[in-house]
Amino acid sequence: MNIILMGPPGAGKGTQARHLVDTRGMVQLSTGDMLREAKDSGTEMGRVVADVMARGALVTDEIVIGLIREKLETVQGNGFIFDGFPRTLAQADALGDLLAATGQGLDAVIEMEVDDEALVSRITARSTCGNCGEVYNDITKPQPEDGKCSNCGASDFKRRADDNEDSLRTRLMEYYKKTSPLIGYYYAKGLLEKVDGLGEIAQVQAAISKVLDKSSI
C-alpha cells in the first residue's frame, strides 16, 4: 500500500508516518531525509546531491524523483509513505508517472486538516529531540521532567528557528499557494481522504488507520 500524507507545516505528518512505520512496516520517504542520506552515501546520485547542496542551489524535481526511484527499487516494506512530497502539480504528475513505470500506484492521499490559528499556537510551543526527532510540545506533550527523551534517552532538545508565528504564517501561505491545488488533483482521481490533524495523536492515528483499512479492502 502506497500513500501520501498531506498537510501544512506542523500538521503532524512526520509523527503519523513514524507510527505507520512502526505498526504496519511501511517505509517513510521524507524528501529531507532522503537528501541528507544521499549526500553522505557516496553514490553517483549522492555526489550530484552533495554538489547541488554545496553550491546552495535548489534540488530539482528530477533529482528528487531519482532518489525516490532508487528507494522504490531497493527498499522492501509494506508500502511507502510519501511525506512532504509531492508539493506541486508537476511533482504529482512525475510521481504518478514513476509509480506507473514501476508497476505501482497510490492507494490513498490523506489530507491532515488543521485550523491555522490552532496550528500556530501548537507549533510555537514545539521542540524536538536532536537525536531521534521525537516531537514534544510545551502544552500537550511537555519534555520529560528528567530532561531525557522518552524515546531514546538523549537530552539534546531543540527548537526550530522558524517555529515562530511570523515564519510559520509565511510557510503556511507558501503551502496554500503551491501545495493546496493537489487537494483538487487527488480528489478528482478519487484518492483523497480527510482526517482531523489537530486531534490527539492517538485519535489521528485511529482515523488514518480507518482510511488505510478501507483502502485495502
Backbone as a ProteinNet text record, in pm:
[ID]
protein_1_A
[PRIMARY]
MNIILMGPPGAGKGTQARHLVDTRGMVQLSTGDMLREAKDSGTEMGRVVADVMARGALVTDEIVIGLIREKLETVQGNGFIFDGFPRTLAQADALGDLLAATGQGLDAVIEMEVDDEALVSRITARSTCGNCGEVYNDITKPQPEDGKCSNCGASDFKRRADDNEDSLRTRLMEYYKKTSPLIGYYYAKGLLEKVDGLGEIAQVQAAISKVLDKSSI
[TERTIARY]
83.6	0	87.8	62.2	137	44	87.2	3	84	12	70.9	6.1	88.4	38.5	52	-59.6	-59.6	-104	-55.7	-97	5.9	-32.1	59.7	171.4	272.8	382.4	328.5	375.3	333.5	207.5	149	24.2	44.7	169.2	196.9	222.5	256.6	278	390.7	500.5	614.2	580.9	509.7	470.4	383.8	286.8	197.4	269.6	362.6	439.3	522	585.8	666.6	580.4	458.2	367.5	334.7	311.5	281.1	401.4	519.3	641.1	648.6	622.1	634.2	524.3	402.1	289	253.1	286.4	246.3	363.5	484.4	600.6	614.4	552.3	564.3	697.6	735.1	861.4	831.5	887.1	866	966.4	916.5	1003.2	986.9	1074.6	1076.2	1182.7	1144	1238.5	1364.8	1347.9	1464.4	1556.9	1498.9	1580.4	1653	1584.4	1647	1763.7	1746.9	1855.4	1977.3	1953	2065.8	2134.6	2055.4	2112.6	2193	2137.8	2207.1	2338.3	2336	2455	2573.6	2547.2	2654.6	2677.4	2606.1	2608.8	2729.1	2783.2	2894.5	2853	2721.8	2674.1	2679.2	2655	2654.9	2548.1	2427.8	2321.5	2357.6	2423.3	2464.4	2562.6	2654.3	2751.5	2683.1	2580.1	2503.2	2434.4	2371.3	2302.1	2400.1	2513.8	2613.4	2662.2	2683.7	2730.9	2626.4	2500.8	2393.5	2381.9	2383.9	2368.6	2488.8	2608.4	2730.1	2726.8	2663.3	2652.8	2536.3	2456.6	2342	2229.5	2234.1	2131.3	2010.1	1898.3	1777.4	1786.9	1744.1	1741.2	1624	1650.9	1547.7	1450.9	1334.6	1237.2	1296.3	1379.5	1439.2	1526.8	1599.1	1685.1	1600.3	1496.6	1411	1344	1292.6	1230.1	1332.9	1456	1561.5	1586.6	1585.8	1604.7	1488.4	1367.7	1250.4	1256.8	1299.6	1311.9	1406.7	1519.5	1615.8	1552	1475	1410.5	1307.9	1229.7	1127.9	1190.5	1310.9	1376.1	1454.7	1496.8	1590.7	1538.2	1436	1389.1	1263.8	1262.8	1149.8	1064.6	933.3	842.8	700	608.5	466.7	407.3	473.6	425.9	505.4	482.9	558.5	467.4	523.6	455.9	533.1	470.4	534.5	501	602.4	587.2	657.5	577.5	636.2	661.4	614.8	627	508.1	446	476.2	426.3	485.4	445.2	377	392.8	335.9	267.7	187.7	120.7	220.9	328.8	430.6	493.8	519.4	576.1	476.3	348.2	245.1	239.6	247.9	249.3	372.2	488.1	612.3	606.2	549.4	537.9	442.5	332	237.8	302.1	380.8	449.9	549.2	622.5	721.9	655.8	547.7	479	422.6	367.3	314	425.2	541.8	653.6	707.3	688.2	736.9	625.2	511.2	400.9	331.3	337.9	276.2	174.9	113.5	17.7	-2.4	-93.2	-129.1	-260.9	-268.7	-391.4	-474.9	-409.3	-482.7	-393.1	-455.2	-388.9	-463.8	-397.1	-461.7	-425	-527.7	-506.4	-534	-434	-449.4	-495.7	-624.9	-683.4	-653.8	-625.3	-594.7	-658.7	-676.2	-715.6	-587.8	-571.2	-445.4	-410	-507.3	-477.9	-436.1	-504.7	-467.4	-329.8	-300.7	-171.8	-58.7	-77.7	24	51.2	-56.8	-41.3	36.6	8.5	73.9	220.5	250.6	386.9	483.3	436.9	527.2	565.4	497.9	531.6	607.9	649.5	708.1	858.5	906.8	1050.2	1069.8	1191	1218.7	1346.4	1357.2	1481.1	1582.6	1698	1800.6	1862.6	1838.1	1896.4	1803.8	1676.3	1587.1	1470.7	1449.9	1343.6	1208.3	1200.7	1073.7	1023.1	892.7	836.2	770.4	796.9	735.9	663.3	575.9	500.3	481	507.4	500.3	363.3	258.2	121.8	70.6	81.2	18.3	111.7	242.3	336.9	470.8	477.2	599.3	719.2	836.7	957.6	958.5	1009.5	1012	1083.2	1035	1090.4	1236.6	1279	1419.2	1511.9	1453.1	1534.9	1585.3	1528.3	1572.3	1456.4	1486.5	1385	1322.7	1191.1	1121.4	1140.1	1185.7	1203	1343.1	1446.2	1583	1674.1	1626.6	1706.5	1804.7	1812.4	1903.6	1849.6	1936.2	1895	1921.2	1925.8	1954.4	1824.3	1754.1	1628	1651.5	1578.9	1598.7	1464.7	1468.6	1354	1397.5	1317.1	1349.8	1343.5	1441.8	1444.6	1321.2	1260.7	1144.4	1012.5	1019.3	896	850.8	828.5	772	655.3	572	446.7	467.7	558.3	578	626.9	726.1	780.8	677.2	599.9	501.2	392.2	347.3	243.1	295.7	423.3	484.1	487.2	523	527.9	388.4	290.1	152.2	105.6	136.8	96.8	163	290	361.3	295.5	256.3	190	59	-23.2	-153.7	-141.3	-39.4	-21.8	23.4	117.2	181.2	123.3	87.1	51.5	-98.1	-175.7	-319.9	-388.2	-337.1	-400.1	-398.1	-308	-302	-426.6	-493.7	-614.9	-719	-740.7	-834.1	-785.2	-655.8	-593.6	-623	-599.4	-619.3	-766.3	-844	-988.3	-1046.8	-1002	-1051	-1012.2	-903.8	-860.4	-926.8	-1010.1	-1079.3	-991.8	-881	-785.7	-787.3	-849.2	-836.4	-923.5	-863.2	-932.8	-889.3	-980.3	-950.1	-961.5	-866	-873.2	-845.1	-893	-868.4	-726.2	-639.9	-499.9	-471.7	-571.8	-548.8	-606.4	-650	-693.9	-575	-603.7	-495.8	-423.3	-294.8	-214.2	-280.8	-331.2	-394.8	-522.2	-594.9	-716.4	-683.4	-578	-536.4	-486.9	-412.1	-365.5	-483.1	-587.5	-703.7	-776	-786	-854.1	-777.3	-645.2	-563.5	-572.3	-569.2	-580.9	-713.1	-819.5	-950.9	-948	-882.5	-870	-791.4	-680.7	-596.3	-668.7	-739.1	-811	-919.2	-984.6	-1087.4	-1024.2	-909.7	-845	-788.2	-762.3	-700.9	-803.2	-932.2	-1037.3	-1049.5
-118.6	0	124.6	215.4	340.3	458	549.1	663.1	791.1	902.8	1035.2	1095.9	1151.5	1230.1	1377.3	1448.3	1589.8	1671.8	1794.9	1886.7	1996.3	2110.1	2222.1	2193.3	2278.3	2260.5	2248.3	2147.3	2130.8	2051.2	1998.1	1923	1787.8	1741.5	1613.4	1499.1	1530.7	1425	1331.4	1387.7	1305	1211.4	1261.8	1179.4	1062.5	1090.7	984.5	886.6	936.3	847.5	749.7	799	710.2	602	637.6	539.1	429.7	467.3	368.5	280.2	335.8	256.5	151.4	192.6	101.7	-4.8	33.2	-57.3	-136.8	-84.3	-151.5	-192.8	-158.2	-197	-121.8	-3.1	77.7	152.4	206	277.7	426	509.7	653.9	714.1	785.4	855.5	1005.7	1059.5	1202.7	1267.6	1368.1	1432.4	1477.9	1544.5	1593.9	1482	1374.2	1261.3	1197.1	1182.8	1120.4	1204	1335.4	1422	1412.5	1414.4	1403.7	1268.7	1163.2	1029.2	1018	1071.9	1064.6	1142.4	1257.5	1342.9	1268.7	1180.8	1111	969.3	930.2	790.2	754.8	852.5	823.5	767.1	751.8	700.8	812.2	773.3	873.6	979.7	935	1029.7	1112.8	1048.9	1120.5	1231.9	1207	1310.3	1427.8	1398.4	1505.3	1590.5	1524.1	1595.7	1679	1620.1	1691.2	1816.3	1804.3	1919.1	2030.5	1992.5	2092.1	2164.2	2086.5	2144.9	2230.5	2188.6	2265.7	2401.3	2406.2	2532.8	2618.5	2562.7	2636.6	2646.2	2559.9	2562.3	2479.5	2499.3	2424.5	2285.1	2186.4	2049.5	2036.7	1989.7	1984.1	1868.4	1878.3	1769.7	1640.6	1652.2	1533.6	1458.5	1533.2	1468.9	1397.3	1463.7	1402.6	1277	1284.9	1168	1055.4	1090.9	990.4	920.4	996.6	937.3	845.3	889.5	805.7	676.9	688.6	569.7	468.6	516.8	427.7	355.8	429.2	369.1	263.3	295.9	201.2	71.7	82.8	-33.3	-115.5	-53.3	-121	-146	-73.1	-84.7	-171	-265.5	-355.8	-312.5	-321.5	-287.5	-310.9	-281.4	-299.3	-170.6	-117.7	4.3	126.1	235.9	358.5	471.7	556.1	677.5	795.6	872	991.4	1108.8	1155.8	1259	1385.9	1487.8	1612.5	1614.5	1516	1508.2	1428.5	1473.9	1593.6	1722.6	1833.2	1965.7	2048.1	2007.1	2082.3	1985.8	2041.7	1958.5	1889.3	1958.5	1897.4	1777.1	1789.6	1677.2	1562.7	1596	1492.1	1412.6	1481.8	1413.8	1323.4	1377.2	1299.6	1175.6	1189.9	1074.8	971.7	1016.9	924.8	847	916.8	850.4	746.9	783.1	691.3	565.9	583.2	467.9	378.2	440.1	361.2	282.1	345.3	279.8	161.8	165.4	57	-40.8	-26.5	-117.6	-98.9	23.8	53.1	166.7	204.5	314	368.4	462.9	519.1	458.5	427.6	373.6	480.8	582.7	690	811.4	927.8	1054.6	1112.2	1119.9	1160	1303.6	1388.8	1528.9	1547.5	1594.6	1622.6	1767	1785	1918.9	1983.5	2113.7	2186.7	2325.1	2383.9	2522.8	2605.2	2706.9	2781.7	2838.9	2899.6	2963.5	2860.5	2747	2640.8	2585.3	2576.8	2525.8	2618.3	2747.8	2844.9	2829.8	2817	2801.3	2674.9	2568.5	2440.9	2443.4	2496.8	2488.2	2579.8	2694.1	2783.4	2726.9	2620.4	2554.3	2424.3	2399.6	2270	2265.2	2149.9	2121.4	1976.4	1941.6	1804.4	1754.1	1622.3	1560.5	1570.1	1627	1643.1	1512	1404.2	1274.8	1190.5	1175.8	1084.7	1155	1284.1	1357.8	1350.7	1286.8	1279.6	1421.7	1442.5	1576.6	1596.3	1712.5	1749.8	1882.5	1911.8	2036.8	2084.5	2213.6	2268.5	2247.4	2239.4	2231.9	2088.2	2019.6	1887.8	1770.4	1788.9	1681	1741.6	1789	1855.5	1760	1819.2	1739.2	1670.5	1547.1	1474.5	1554.5	1538.9	1615.3	1582.6	1460.2	1423.5	1476.9	1549.1	1608.7	1511.6	1390.6	1289.7	1251.1	1235.6	1197.4	1063.5	1056.4	933.5	823.8	860.5	762.6	703.6	789.9	740.7	770.7	853.9	882.7	996.9	1056.5	1169.9	1293.8	1391	1513.8	1637.5	1619.2	1729.3	1774.5	1866.2	1915.4	2044.1	2057.8	2172.1	2235.4	2364.1	2434.5	2490.6	2467.1	2520.5	2672.9	2734.8	2880.6	2939.4	2863.5	2916.4	2872.8	2814.4	2781.4	2901.6	3011.3	3130.4	3176.8	3263.8	3296.1	3355.6	3451.6	3516	3416.5	3336.2	3238.8	3133.6	3090.8	2987.1	3037.1	3159.7	3213.1	3226.9	3260.3	3266.9	3128	3026.7	2890.1	2839	2877.9	2837.6	2897.4	3025.2	3088.9	3020	2983.3	2914	2777.9	2710.5	2581	2596	2691.8	2706.5	2745.8	2823.6	2866.6	2750.4	2671.3	2571.6	2430.8	2394.5	2256	2231.4	2329.3	2305.9	2266.9	2309.1	2260.6	2108.3	2043	1897.3	1834.1	1908	1853.8	1824.7	1922.7	1901.4	1797.4	1794.2	1698.5	1555.2	1526.1	1389.7	1359.6	1462.2	1441.9	1392.8	1455.8	1417.3	1274.6	1225.3	1088	988.1	1038.8	950.6	896.3	963.9	914.1	991.1	1108.3	1197.7	1153.6	1149.6	1125.3	1234.2	1277.2	1383.8	1332.5	1374.5	1345	1473.5	1480.1	1595.6	1588.3	1678.1	1675.2	1735.9	1798.6	1863.8	1784.7	1660.5	1576.3	1526.7	1454.7	1390.2	1293.4	1270.5	1186.2	1050.8	989.4	857.9	865.2	976.1	992.9	1003.7	1078.3	1092	957	885.6	752.2	661.3	664.8	579.8	618.2	749.4	795.8	753.5	763	722.6	571.6	496.5	350.6	311.1	382.2	353.9	374.9	482.2	508.6	396.4	356.8	253.7	119.1	86.7	-40.4	-41.9	72.3	81.1	71.1	133.7	135.6	-0.8	-83.1	-213.3	-321.6	-287.9	-385.9	-412.6
0	0	0	-93.7	-102.9	-75.8	10.8	46.2	46.4	37.3	56.2	180	268.3	380.1	344.4	341.1	306.8	426.3	430.8	535.4	549.3	606.3	619.3	718	723.6	819	960.5	1032	1170	1189.8	1082.8	1096	1163	1169.1	1234.1	1138.3	1013.8	913.6	955.7	1003.6	1042	1156.7	1255.5	1370.2	1326.1	1240.2	1193	1102.2	1022.9	935.6	1017.7	1123.2	1207.8	1272.9	1309.9	1369.1	1268.2	1142.6	1039.4	1010.5	1018	1001.3	1111.2	1235	1348.7	1351.7	1314.2	1332.4	1207.5	1089.8	966.2	878.1	920.5	841.6	711.5	704.1	583.2	583.4	469.8	455.8	434.7	520.1	509.7	413.2	314.3	220	242.9	324.4	352.3	265.8	190.4	97.9	169.2	282.9	356.1	399.5	452.8	497.2	380.3	267.1	150.2	99	99.9	52.1	143.3	275.1	368.5	356.9	340.7	325.8	197	88.9	-40.1	-37.3	27.8	34.2	93.2	189.4	259.4	207.6	100.5	57.5	-29	-101.4	-190.9	-324.9	-349	-476.9	-581.6	-706.3	-813.7	-788.2	-751.9	-721.4	-598.5	-501.7	-382.1	-412	-505.7	-542.5	-611.4	-690.1	-754.3	-647.9	-551.5	-444.3	-363.1	-327.5	-247.8	-319.9	-451.2	-529.5	-532.1	-553.2	-557.4	-423.4	-315.4	-182.8	-145.4	-188.4	-158.5	-227.4	-345.9	-418.4	-369.7	-279.4	-229.4	-330.1	-431.3	-535.4	-491.6	-560.7	-531.5	-591.9	-514.9	-564.5	-661.6	-781.4	-884.8	-860.3	-923.5	-916	-971	-1075.2	-1135.9	-1035.9	-953.9	-854.7	-749.9	-703	-600.5	-655.7	-777.5	-838.6	-854.2	-886.5	-897.5	-764.7	-656.8	-524.5	-489	-520.7	-493.2	-574.8	-701	-786.5	-722.5	-670.4	-606	-487.5	-408.4	-291.4	-333.5	-433.9	-479.7	-528.7	-584	-642.1	-540.5	-432.4	-342	-201.8	-158	-19.6	-13.6	79.9	96.7	215.2	200.1	309.5	267.1	355.9	325.6	268.5	168.3	104.7	148.1	78	100.4	146.7	232.7	278.9	222	134.9	80.1	172.4	243.2	345.4	297.8	264.2	216.1	66.9	-4.6	-149.8	-201.2	-309	-389.4	-324.3	-369.2	-320.6	-429.7	-553.2	-665	-761.5	-852.5	-952.5	-1043.6	-1078.4	-1164	-1094.1	-964.5	-890.3	-880.5	-865.3	-858.5	-987.8	-1100.9	-1230.2	-1242.3	-1198.9	-1209.4	-1120.5	-1001.4	-912.2	-971.1	-1027.1	-1090.4	-1204	-1285.4	-1396.7	-1344.9	-1238.1	-1182.4	-1126.9	-1052.1	-995.1	-1105.3	-1208.5	-1319.9	-1388.5	-1404.8	-1471.9	-1391.3	-1259.4	-1174.1	-1137.8	-1204.5	-1180.9	-1048.6	-995.5	-867	-883.3	-771.2	-774.2	-634.7	-622.3	-492.5	-446.1	-318.3	-261.8	-192.4	-138.2	-69.8	-54.7	-56.9	-25.6	93.7	206.6	331.1	364.1	362.8	398.1	546.2	619.4	761.4	775.4	797.1	803.7	939.2	935.4	1058.3	1053.2	1168.9	1181	1198.1	1115.1	1114.9	1251.4	1319.2	1447.6	1551.1	1552.6	1646	1611.7	1482.4	1438.9	1482.9	1466.6	1509.1	1658.3	1736.7	1881.3	1914.6	1841.5	1870.2	1831.1	1713.5	1661.4	1735.2	1778.7	1851.1	1987.3	2030.6	2157	2133.4	2008.9	1972.5	1994	2033.8	2038.3	1996	1960.3	1916.6	1981.4	1989.8	2035	1922	1952.6	1849.5	1805.5	1880	1845.6	1759	1801.1	1728.2	1659.4	1686.8	1619.9	1688	1805.6	1879.3	1906.7	1883.8	1894.6	2031.4	2090.9	2218.8	2202.8	2297.8	2295.4	2438	2459.8	2594.8	2658.3	2574.3	2626.3	2629.1	2515.5	2503.6	2534.3	2517.6	2544.6	2587.7	2713.2	2761.8	2761.7	2755.9	2768	2904.9	2912.3	3040.3	3149.7	3271.6	3383.4	3409.9	3373.6	3396.6	3287.6	3188.1	3083.7	2980.4	2977.5	2881.9	2790.5	2662.5	2564.7	2602.7	2600.4	2636.5	2533	2413.8	2306.8	2303.5	2319.7	2305.8	2424.5	2518.8	2636.9	2622.8	2503.2	2483.1	2554	2574.8	2644.1	2560.2	2429.2	2336.4	2270.1	2332.1	2278.2	2199.7	2087.9	2000.8	1964.2	1934.8	1876.9	1742.5	1639.5	1508.6	1510.5	1444.9	1442.1	1376.2	1282.6	1211.6	1276	1396.7	1468.5	1551	1481.3	1544.3	1457.5	1510.8	1442.9	1304.8	1291	1161	1056.5	1093.5	998.3	961.2	1061.5	1034.4	940.8	960.6	871.9	729.3	714.5	581.5	518.4	596.5	546.4	511.3	591.4	561.9	429.6	407.3	281.9	163.8	178.6	71.8	45	150.5	135.1	59.5	101	37.7	-109.5	-142.1	-281.6	-370.1	-321.1	-406.8	-392.2	-270.5	-245.9	-240.8	-198.1	-185.3	-317.4	-436.1	-558.8	-572.3	-499.8	-505.6	-444.8	-357.6	-295.5	-402.8	-490.2	-600.3	-698.3	-721.7	-814.1	-770.6	-643	-595.4	-566.3	-537.6	-523.4	-655.7	-765.4	-898.4	-933.6	-874.7	-900.1	-805.3	-714.6	-621.7	-510.6	-482.2	-383.7	-252.5	-251.3	-136.5	-19.2	99	224.9	323.1	410.1	504.8	647.9	732.8	875.3	952.4	1074.9	1160.5	1213.4	1164.5	1203.7	1339.1	1401.4	1530.5	1647.6	1621.9	1731.8	1812.4	1919.7	1993.8	1900.4	1927.6	1839	1815.9	1923.1	1909.9	1825.8	1836.1	1757	1608.5	1577.2	1437.8	1384.8	1467.2	1427.9	1392.8	1476.4	1453.3	1325.1	1298.7	1177.6	1053	1058.3	943.9	922.8	1031.3	1020.2	956.6	990.9	932.5	780.9	737.5	594.1	525.5	586.6	525.3	520	626.5	627.1	518.3	500	395.7	257	239	107.7	70	170.4	141.7	109.4	128.3	101.7	-48.9
[MASK]
+++++++++++++++++++++++++++++++++++++++++++++++++++++++++++++++++++++++++++++++++++++++++++++++++++++++++++++++++++++++++++++++++++++++++++++++++++++++++++++++++++++++++++++++++++++++++++++++++++++++++++++++++++++++++

